[in-house]
Amino acid sequence: MTTRLIAGQAVHVNEEGFLTASEEWTKEIALAIAQEEGIPELTPAHWKVIEWCREHAVNGRSPTLRQITEGTGISTKEMFALFPKGPAKKVARIAGLGKPEGCV
Amino acid sequence: MTEETRKLAFICSKGTLDMAYPALVMGWAALGNGVDVTIFFTFWGLDIIRKSRQAHLEIAPVGNTSMKMSMMGIPADNAGIPNLVGVLPGMTALATKLMKDKMRALGVPPVGEYIQMLVDGGAKLYACKLSVDMMGLKKEDFVDGVIDIVTASDFIDMTEGAQIIFI
C-alpha cells in the first residue's frame, strides 16, 4: 500500500489505484480520478451513482454493476454511457471505495 | 491512453442451462473490465438467443455424472443420481427448477435478462448462418440485440486479435 497525491491531498491507495481508506475521499479527489479515467466532468447523474455507492458499500467495497442498476434505477446502458469501459470498477475508483466483489 | 482494448470472443455451441451461463458470466465480467465482447451462437447454442427457447433451457440428470443426489437435497454424500431414476418423467424439469432456484438465490439473473444486460453493456451477438439454415430459422426468431446472422468466415474476420473461448 502506498500513498498518492490526488487533488493536492495525500491518500492511501492499493496497487490497482483504489483508495483504501474511504474517509480520505473528497469530492475534489473524485473529480481528479474521474478525469484520469477519461470522464472530463461529473454531472448530477454521475454524482447520484457515486453517492449511492458510497452509501451502499459493504466493508469498504463498492457495489457490483447489477446492484447499482437495481438500487438506483439507472439502466445498464446509461451506466456504460456515464462510466464507459467497466462502469462498476470506475465508479468504485472515483467514489474512493474498494473494487466490487461478485460476478454479477 | 493509446493502449489497445482487449477483445474476447465466445462461441456458444451448447443449449443446456448449465452451458448457457459460462459465456454470460464471463462476458459480463469482461464488459465490467472494459473488455470488448463478441458472442457467436452456433448449433444448440442458438437456443440461448431464440425467443421461443430462451426461457426454457434445461439441464438433464441423465448421463450427468457431476450431478449428485445431494444437489437434490438428499443427503447421500457422493452418490450420483441413477440414470434409471433420471429417465423418470419430470426429472429433467426438477433438476432444471433446482438449478434455477439456486441461481436466483445467488442473485444471478435468468438467461434472457442476462443477455439483455450484455447487449446493453455493448456485447455484440451473432448467430451462425449454417446452424440457422439447418434449423430453418430466421432473424425474427432471435431476441433483440442479435446483430446479424453471419458465416464462420465473417466471425473469424470480425474477431481478429481477439481471444476466443469455445463453450
mmCIF file of C-alpha atoms in Angstrom:
data_model
loop_
_atom_site.group_PDB
_atom_site.id
_atom_site.type_symbol
_atom_site.label_atom_id
_atom_site.label_comp_id
_atom_site.label_asym_id
_atom_site.label_seq_id
_atom_site.Cartn_x
_atom_site.Cartn_y
_atom_site.Cartn_z
ATOM 1 C CA MET A 1 0.000 0.000 0.000
ATOM 2 C CA THR A 2 1.299 3.410 -0.934
ATOM 3 C CA THR A 3 0.205 6.979 -0.678
ATOM 4 C CA ARG A 4 -0.545 9.129 -3.655
ATOM 5 C CA LEU A 5 -1.136 12.819 -4.083
ATOM 6 C CA ILE A 6 -4.583 13.380 -5.630
ATOM 7 C CA ALA A 7 -6.113 16.860 -5.926
ATOM 8 C CA GLY A 8 -3.461 18.133 -3.548
ATOM 9 C CA GLN A 9 -4.152 15.557 -0.852
ATOM 10 C CA ALA A 10 -2.122 12.527 0.157
ATOM 11 C CA VAL A 11 -4.352 9.444 0.180
ATOM 12 C CA HIS A 12 -3.726 5.742 0.673
ATOM 13 C CA VAL A 13 -4.156 3.603 -2.450
ATOM 14 C CA ASN A 14 -3.608 -0.055 -3.266
ATOM 15 C CA GLU A 15 -1.629 -1.404 -6.220
ATOM 16 C CA GLU A 16 -4.664 -1.081 -8.505
ATOM 17 C CA GLY A 17 -5.208 2.552 -7.618
ATOM 18 C CA PHE A 18 -8.271 2.128 -5.394
ATOM 19 C CA LEU A 19 -8.401 4.233 -2.235
ATOM 20 C CA THR A 20 -8.007 2.024 0.803
ATOM 21 C CA ALA A 21 -9.373 4.481 3.354
ATOM 22 C CA SER A 22 -12.695 5.778 2.071
ATOM 23 C CA GLU A 23 -12.780 8.518 4.726
ATOM 24 C CA GLU A 24 -9.853 10.191 2.952
ATOM 25 C CA TRP A 25 -12.087 10.733 -0.069
ATOM 26 C CA THR A 26 -13.333 14.172 -1.072
ATOM 27 C CA LYS A 27 -15.367 15.443 -3.997
ATOM 28 C CA GLU A 28 -12.238 17.068 -5.411
ATOM 29 C CA ILE A 29 -10.490 13.706 -5.355
ATOM 30 C CA ALA A 30 -13.481 12.178 -7.144
ATOM 31 C CA LEU A 31 -13.231 14.717 -9.934
ATOM 32 C CA ALA A 32 -9.485 14.280 -10.270
ATOM 33 C CA ILE A 33 -9.782 10.481 -10.531
ATOM 34 C CA ALA A 34 -12.705 10.794 -12.961
ATOM 35 C CA GLN A 35 -10.564 12.939 -15.223
ATOM 36 C CA GLU A 36 -7.762 10.385 -15.066
ATOM 37 C CA GLU A 37 -10.351 7.809 -16.115
ATOM 38 C CA GLY A 38 -11.357 9.874 -19.118
ATOM 39 C CA ILE A 39 -14.515 11.424 -17.675
ATOM 40 C CA PRO A 40 -13.987 15.190 -18.041
ATOM 41 C CA GLU A 41 -16.742 16.308 -15.695
ATOM 42 C CA LEU A 42 -19.085 14.816 -13.158
ATOM 43 C CA THR A 43 -22.752 15.543 -13.864
ATOM 44 C CA PRO A 44 -25.616 15.171 -11.351
ATOM 45 C CA ALA A 45 -26.214 11.673 -12.827
ATOM 46 C CA HIS A 46 -22.608 10.714 -12.058
ATOM 47 C CA TRP A 47 -22.930 12.059 -8.518
ATOM 48 C CA LYS A 48 -26.157 10.142 -7.946
ATOM 49 C CA VAL A 49 -24.296 6.911 -8.686
ATOM 50 C CA ILE A 50 -21.197 7.866 -6.706
ATOM 51 C CA GLU A 51 -23.211 8.829 -3.648
ATOM 52 C CA TRP A 52 -25.404 5.735 -3.845
ATOM 53 C CA CYS A 53 -22.303 3.541 -3.994
ATOM 54 C CA ARG A 54 -20.714 5.268 -1.007
ATOM 55 C CA GLU A 55 -23.905 4.737 0.969
ATOM 56 C CA HIS A 56 -24.137 1.083 -0.031
ATOM 57 C CA ALA A 57 -20.523 -0.001 0.246
ATOM 58 C CA VAL A 58 -20.008 -3.175 2.234
ATOM 59 C CA ASN A 59 -16.694 -3.476 4.089
ATOM 60 C CA GLY A 60 -15.386 -0.602 2.030
ATOM 61 C CA ARG A 61 -16.159 -2.379 -1.242
ATOM 62 C CA SER A 62 -18.301 -0.715 -3.865
ATOM 63 C CA PRO A 63 -21.479 -2.494 -5.088
ATOM 64 C CA THR A 64 -21.481 -4.514 -8.316
ATOM 65 C CA LEU A 65 -22.948 -3.110 -11.501
ATOM 66 C CA ARG A 66 -26.166 -5.083 -11.161
ATOM 67 C CA GLN A 67 -26.579 -3.927 -7.583
ATOM 68 C CA ILE A 68 -26.123 -0.347 -8.780
ATOM 69 C CA THR A 69 -28.649 -0.622 -11.620
ATOM 70 C CA GLU A 70 -31.202 -2.300 -9.366
ATOM 71 C CA GLY A 71 -30.614 0.081 -6.485
ATOM 72 C CA THR A 72 -30.566 3.372 -8.367
ATOM 73 C CA GLY A 73 -32.929 2.574 -11.234
ATOM 74 C CA ILE A 74 -30.240 3.761 -13.655
ATOM 75 C CA SER A 75 -30.125 1.388 -16.633
ATOM 76 C CA THR A 76 -27.153 -0.734 -17.671
ATOM 77 C CA LYS A 77 -26.956 1.229 -20.923
ATOM 78 C CA GLU A 78 -26.848 4.534 -19.082
ATOM 79 C CA MET A 79 -24.193 3.232 -16.688
ATOM 80 C CA PHE A 80 -21.955 2.305 -19.614
ATOM 81 C CA ALA A 81 -22.575 5.783 -21.087
ATOM 82 C CA LEU A 82 -21.774 7.573 -17.815
ATOM 83 C CA PHE A 83 -18.761 5.461 -16.909
ATOM 84 C CA PRO A 84 -17.516 3.852 -20.150
ATOM 85 C CA LYS A 85 -15.466 0.657 -20.124
ATOM 86 C CA GLY A 86 -16.154 -1.070 -16.867
ATOM 87 C CA PRO A 87 -18.682 1.122 -15.017
ATOM 88 C CA ALA A 88 -18.668 -0.576 -11.601
ATOM 89 C CA LYS A 89 -14.883 -0.546 -11.257
ATOM 90 C CA LYS A 90 -14.689 3.005 -12.495
ATOM 91 C CA VAL A 91 -17.311 4.201 -10.037
ATOM 92 C CA ALA A 92 -15.538 2.356 -7.230
ATOM 93 C CA ARG A 93 -12.288 4.139 -8.012
ATOM 94 C CA ILE A 94 -13.948 7.553 -8.340
ATOM 95 C CA ALA A 95 -16.015 7.036 -5.177
ATOM 96 C CA GLY A 96 -12.917 6.164 -3.182
ATOM 97 C CA LEU A 97 -14.088 2.623 -2.494
ATOM 98 C CA GLY A 98 -12.669 -0.861 -2.941
ATOM 99 C CA LYS A 99 -13.179 -2.917 -6.090
ATOM 100 C CA PRO A 100 -16.628 -4.562 -6.231
ATOM 101 C CA GLU A 101 -16.778 -8.215 -5.321
ATOM 102 C CA GLY A 102 -19.117 -10.665 -7.041
ATOM 103 C CA CYS A 103 -19.778 -11.990 -10.530
ATOM 104 C CA VAL A 104 -22.970 -10.108 -11.241
ATOM 105 C CA MET B 1 -4.137 6.331 -23.302
ATOM 106 C CA THR B 2 -3.244 4.614 -26.512
ATOM 107 C CA GLU B 3 -3.186 1.024 -25.352
ATOM 108 C CA GLU B 4 -5.378 -1.252 -27.414
ATOM 109 C CA THR B 5 -8.645 -2.581 -25.966
ATOM 110 C CA ARG B 6 -8.531 -6.266 -25.106
ATOM 111 C CA LYS B 7 -11.054 -8.356 -27.053
ATOM 112 C CA LEU B 8 -12.803 -11.565 -26.059
ATOM 113 C CA ALA B 9 -14.946 -13.679 -28.343
ATOM 114 C CA PHE B 10 -17.122 -16.518 -27.104
ATOM 115 C CA ILE B 11 -18.503 -19.336 -29.218
ATOM 116 C CA CYS B 12 -21.608 -20.818 -27.571
ATOM 117 C CA SER B 13 -22.347 -24.239 -29.029
ATOM 118 C CA LYS B 14 -24.461 -25.771 -26.261
ATOM 119 C CA GLY B 15 -28.073 -25.114 -25.374
ATOM 120 C CA THR B 16 -28.382 -26.609 -21.926
ATOM 121 C CA LEU B 17 -28.991 -24.340 -18.949
ATOM 122 C CA ASP B 18 -25.633 -25.089 -17.334
ATOM 123 C CA MET B 19 -23.733 -24.408 -20.546
ATOM 124 C CA ALA B 20 -25.538 -21.133 -21.231
ATOM 125 C CA TYR B 21 -24.153 -19.416 -18.162
ATOM 126 C CA PRO B 22 -20.349 -19.556 -18.666
ATOM 127 C CA ALA B 23 -20.345 -17.088 -21.562
ATOM 128 C CA LEU B 24 -22.904 -14.887 -19.820
ATOM 129 C CA VAL B 25 -20.927 -14.691 -16.589
ATOM 130 C CA MET B 26 -17.522 -14.278 -18.228
ATOM 131 C CA GLY B 27 -18.874 -11.924 -20.877
ATOM 132 C CA TRP B 28 -20.415 -9.724 -18.191
ATOM 133 C CA ALA B 29 -17.192 -9.774 -16.190
ATOM 134 C CA ALA B 30 -15.258 -8.832 -19.321
ATOM 135 C CA LEU B 31 -17.538 -5.862 -20.041
ATOM 136 C CA GLY B 32 -17.073 -4.832 -16.429
ATOM 137 C CA ASN B 33 -13.341 -4.729 -17.043
ATOM 138 C CA GLY B 34 -13.642 -2.624 -20.171
ATOM 139 C CA VAL B 35 -13.021 -5.579 -22.479
ATOM 140 C CA ASP B 36 -14.702 -5.736 -25.893
ATOM 141 C CA VAL B 37 -17.081 -8.749 -26.092
ATOM 142 C CA THR B 38 -18.414 -10.662 -29.102
ATOM 143 C CA ILE B 39 -20.556 -13.804 -28.781
ATOM 144 C CA PHE B 40 -21.178 -16.195 -31.664
ATOM 145 C CA PHE B 41 -24.048 -18.635 -31.149
ATOM 146 C CA THR B 42 -23.849 -21.852 -33.105
ATOM 147 C CA PHE B 43 -25.694 -25.149 -33.228
ATOM 148 C CA TRP B 44 -27.581 -25.791 -29.962
ATOM 149 C CA GLY B 45 -26.170 -22.568 -28.574
ATOM 150 C CA LEU B 46 -28.751 -20.786 -30.735
ATOM 151 C CA ASP B 47 -31.329 -21.742 -28.107
ATOM 152 C CA ILE B 48 -29.764 -19.140 -25.815
ATOM 153 C CA ILE B 49 -30.910 -16.367 -28.176
ATOM 154 C CA ARG B 50 -34.084 -17.940 -29.619
ATOM 155 C CA LYS B 51 -37.233 -16.160 -28.474
ATOM 156 C CA SER B 52 -39.157 -19.417 -28.182
ATOM 157 C CA ARG B 53 -36.419 -21.361 -26.370
ATOM 158 C CA GLN B 54 -34.505 -18.881 -24.241
ATOM 159 C CA ALA B 55 -36.703 -19.151 -21.164
ATOM 160 C CA HIS B 56 -36.924 -22.934 -21.463
ATOM 161 C CA LEU B 57 -33.310 -24.103 -21.335
ATOM 162 C CA GLU B 58 -32.974 -27.255 -19.258
ATOM 163 C CA ILE B 59 -30.464 -29.452 -17.516
ATOM 164 C CA ALA B 60 -30.904 -33.241 -17.597
ATOM 165 C CA PRO B 61 -29.683 -35.564 -14.832
ATOM 166 C CA VAL B 62 -29.307 -38.492 -17.276
ATOM 167 C CA GLY B 63 -25.697 -39.115 -18.175
ATOM 168 C CA ASN B 64 -24.571 -36.231 -15.998
ATOM 169 C CA THR B 65 -22.000 -37.777 -13.671
ATOM 170 C CA SER B 66 -21.390 -34.495 -11.868
ATOM 171 C CA MET B 67 -24.960 -34.198 -10.700
ATOM 172 C CA LYS B 68 -25.228 -35.829 -7.280
ATOM 173 C CA MET B 69 -28.179 -36.813 -5.140
ATOM 174 C CA SER B 70 -27.022 -34.253 -2.576
ATOM 175 C CA MET B 71 -27.847 -31.485 -5.066
ATOM 176 C CA MET B 72 -31.446 -32.672 -4.973
ATOM 177 C CA GLY B 73 -31.451 -32.215 -1.225
ATOM 178 C CA ILE B 74 -30.902 -35.899 -0.457
ATOM 179 C CA PRO B 75 -28.000 -36.352 1.997
ATOM 180 C CA ALA B 76 -26.294 -39.149 0.033
ATOM 181 C CA ASP B 77 -22.739 -37.851 0.078
ATOM 182 C CA ASN B 78 -21.126 -38.612 -3.267
ATOM 183 C CA ALA B 79 -23.790 -40.853 -4.739
ATOM 184 C CA GLY B 80 -24.918 -39.897 -8.219
ATOM 185 C CA ILE B 81 -28.456 -39.803 -9.472
ATOM 186 C CA PRO B 82 -29.001 -43.243 -11.052
ATOM 187 C CA ASN B 83 -29.627 -42.898 -14.771
ATOM 188 C CA LEU B 84 -32.650 -45.126 -14.298
ATOM 189 C CA VAL B 85 -34.105 -42.515 -11.961
ATOM 190 C CA GLY B 86 -33.073 -39.711 -14.273
ATOM 191 C CA VAL B 87 -35.256 -41.045 -17.068
ATOM 192 C CA LEU B 88 -38.419 -40.779 -14.995
ATOM 193 C CA PRO B 89 -40.857 -38.169 -16.289
ATOM 194 C CA GLY B 90 -40.325 -34.842 -14.578
ATOM 195 C CA MET B 91 -36.711 -35.439 -13.530
ATOM 196 C CA THR B 92 -35.280 -33.012 -16.086
ATOM 197 C CA ALA B 93 -37.854 -30.415 -15.089
ATOM 198 C CA LEU B 94 -36.990 -30.965 -11.430
ATOM 199 C CA ALA B 95 -33.238 -30.626 -11.991
ATOM 200 C CA THR B 96 -33.858 -27.502 -14.066
ATOM 201 C CA LYS B 97 -36.037 -25.969 -11.388
ATOM 202 C CA LEU B 98 -33.447 -26.690 -8.698
ATOM 203 C CA MET B 99 -30.691 -25.062 -10.719
ATOM 204 C CA LYS B 100 -32.845 -22.020 -11.500
ATOM 205 C CA ASP B 101 -33.779 -21.676 -7.811
ATOM 206 C CA LYS B 102 -30.131 -21.805 -6.776
ATOM 207 C CA MET B 103 -29.149 -19.214 -9.362
ATOM 208 C CA ARG B 104 -31.985 -16.933 -8.267
ATOM 209 C CA ALA B 105 -30.929 -17.277 -4.629
ATOM 210 C CA LEU B 106 -27.452 -16.085 -5.612
ATOM 211 C CA GLY B 107 -28.890 -13.077 -7.417
ATOM 212 C CA VAL B 108 -27.964 -14.434 -10.850
ATOM 213 C CA PRO B 109 -30.415 -13.179 -13.471
ATOM 214 C CA PRO B 110 -32.320 -15.568 -15.773
ATOM 215 C CA VAL B 111 -30.765 -16.156 -19.211
ATOM 216 C CA GLY B 112 -32.984 -13.658 -21.052
ATOM 217 C CA GLU B 113 -32.278 -10.844 -18.637
ATOM 218 C CA TYR B 114 -28.569 -11.661 -18.670
ATOM 219 C CA ILE B 115 -28.443 -11.488 -22.473
ATOM 220 C CA GLN B 116 -30.183 -8.099 -22.327
ATOM 221 C CA MET B 117 -27.628 -6.850 -19.772
ATOM 222 C CA LEU B 118 -24.799 -7.940 -22.057
ATOM 223 C CA VAL B 119 -26.376 -6.212 -25.053
ATOM 224 C CA ASP B 120 -26.904 -3.043 -23.006
ATOM 225 C CA GLY B 121 -23.287 -3.242 -21.909
ATOM 226 C CA GLY B 122 -22.159 -3.305 -25.528
ATOM 227 C CA ALA B 123 -21.625 -7.016 -26.246
ATOM 228 C CA LYS B 124 -22.069 -7.902 -29.907
ATOM 229 C CA LEU B 125 -24.171 -11.008 -30.559
ATOM 230 C CA TYR B 126 -24.239 -13.018 -33.781
ATOM 231 C CA ALA B 127 -25.989 -16.196 -34.917
ATOM 232 C CA CYS B 128 -24.191 -18.794 -37.032
ATOM 233 C CA LYS B 129 -25.576 -18.916 -40.573
ATOM 234 C CA LEU B 130 -25.033 -22.607 -41.178
ATOM 235 C CA SER B 131 -26.851 -23.588 -37.966
ATOM 236 C CA VAL B 132 -29.628 -21.072 -38.640
ATOM 237 C CA ASP B 133 -30.152 -22.519 -42.120
ATOM 238 C CA MET B 134 -30.007 -26.078 -40.853
ATOM 239 C CA MET B 135 -32.690 -25.372 -38.250
ATOM 240 C CA GLY B 136 -34.813 -23.357 -40.671
ATOM 241 C CA LEU B 137 -34.689 -20.208 -38.559
ATOM 242 C CA LYS B 138 -34.941 -16.529 -39.448
ATOM 243 C CA LYS B 139 -33.618 -13.300 -37.904
ATOM 244 C CA GLU B 140 -37.083 -12.713 -36.356
ATOM 245 C CA ASP B 141 -36.714 -15.910 -34.346
ATOM 246 C CA PHE B 142 -33.979 -14.294 -32.273
ATOM 247 C CA VAL B 143 -34.206 -11.864 -29.381
ATOM 248 C CA ASP B 144 -33.464 -8.167 -29.787
ATOM 249 C CA GLY B 145 -29.793 -7.419 -29.623
ATOM 250 C CA VAL B 146 -28.702 -10.167 -32.013
ATOM 251 C CA ILE B 147 -26.971 -8.035 -34.614
ATOM 252 C CA ASP B 148 -26.898 -10.386 -37.559
ATOM 253 C CA ILE B 149 -26.679 -13.906 -38.926
ATOM 254 C CA VAL B 150 -23.110 -14.390 -40.107
ATOM 255 C CA THR B 151 -20.894 -17.092 -41.574
ATOM 256 C CA ALA B 152 -17.995 -18.702 -39.764
ATOM 257 C CA SER B 153 -15.694 -16.802 -42.076
ATOM 258 C CA ASP B 154 -17.318 -13.476 -41.076
ATOM 259 C CA PHE B 155 -16.820 -14.416 -37.432
ATOM 260 C CA ILE B 156 -13.147 -15.137 -37.994
ATOM 261 C CA ASP B 157 -12.785 -11.776 -39.739
ATOM 262 C CA MET B 158 -14.535 -9.796 -37.025
ATOM 263 C CA THR B 159 -12.599 -11.389 -34.181
ATOM 264 C CA GLU B 160 -9.123 -10.611 -35.447
ATOM 265 C CA GLY B 161 -6.870 -10.075 -32.467
ATOM 266 C CA ALA B 162 -9.445 -11.442 -30.006
ATOM 267 C CA GLN B 163 -9.006 -14.234 -27.520
ATOM 268 C CA ILE B 164 -11.521 -16.918 -28.444
ATOM 269 C CA ILE B 165 -13.323 -19.087 -25.901
ATOM 270 C CA PHE B 166 -15.280 -22.107 -27.137
ATOM 271 C CA ILE B 167 -18.089 -23.344 -24.941
#
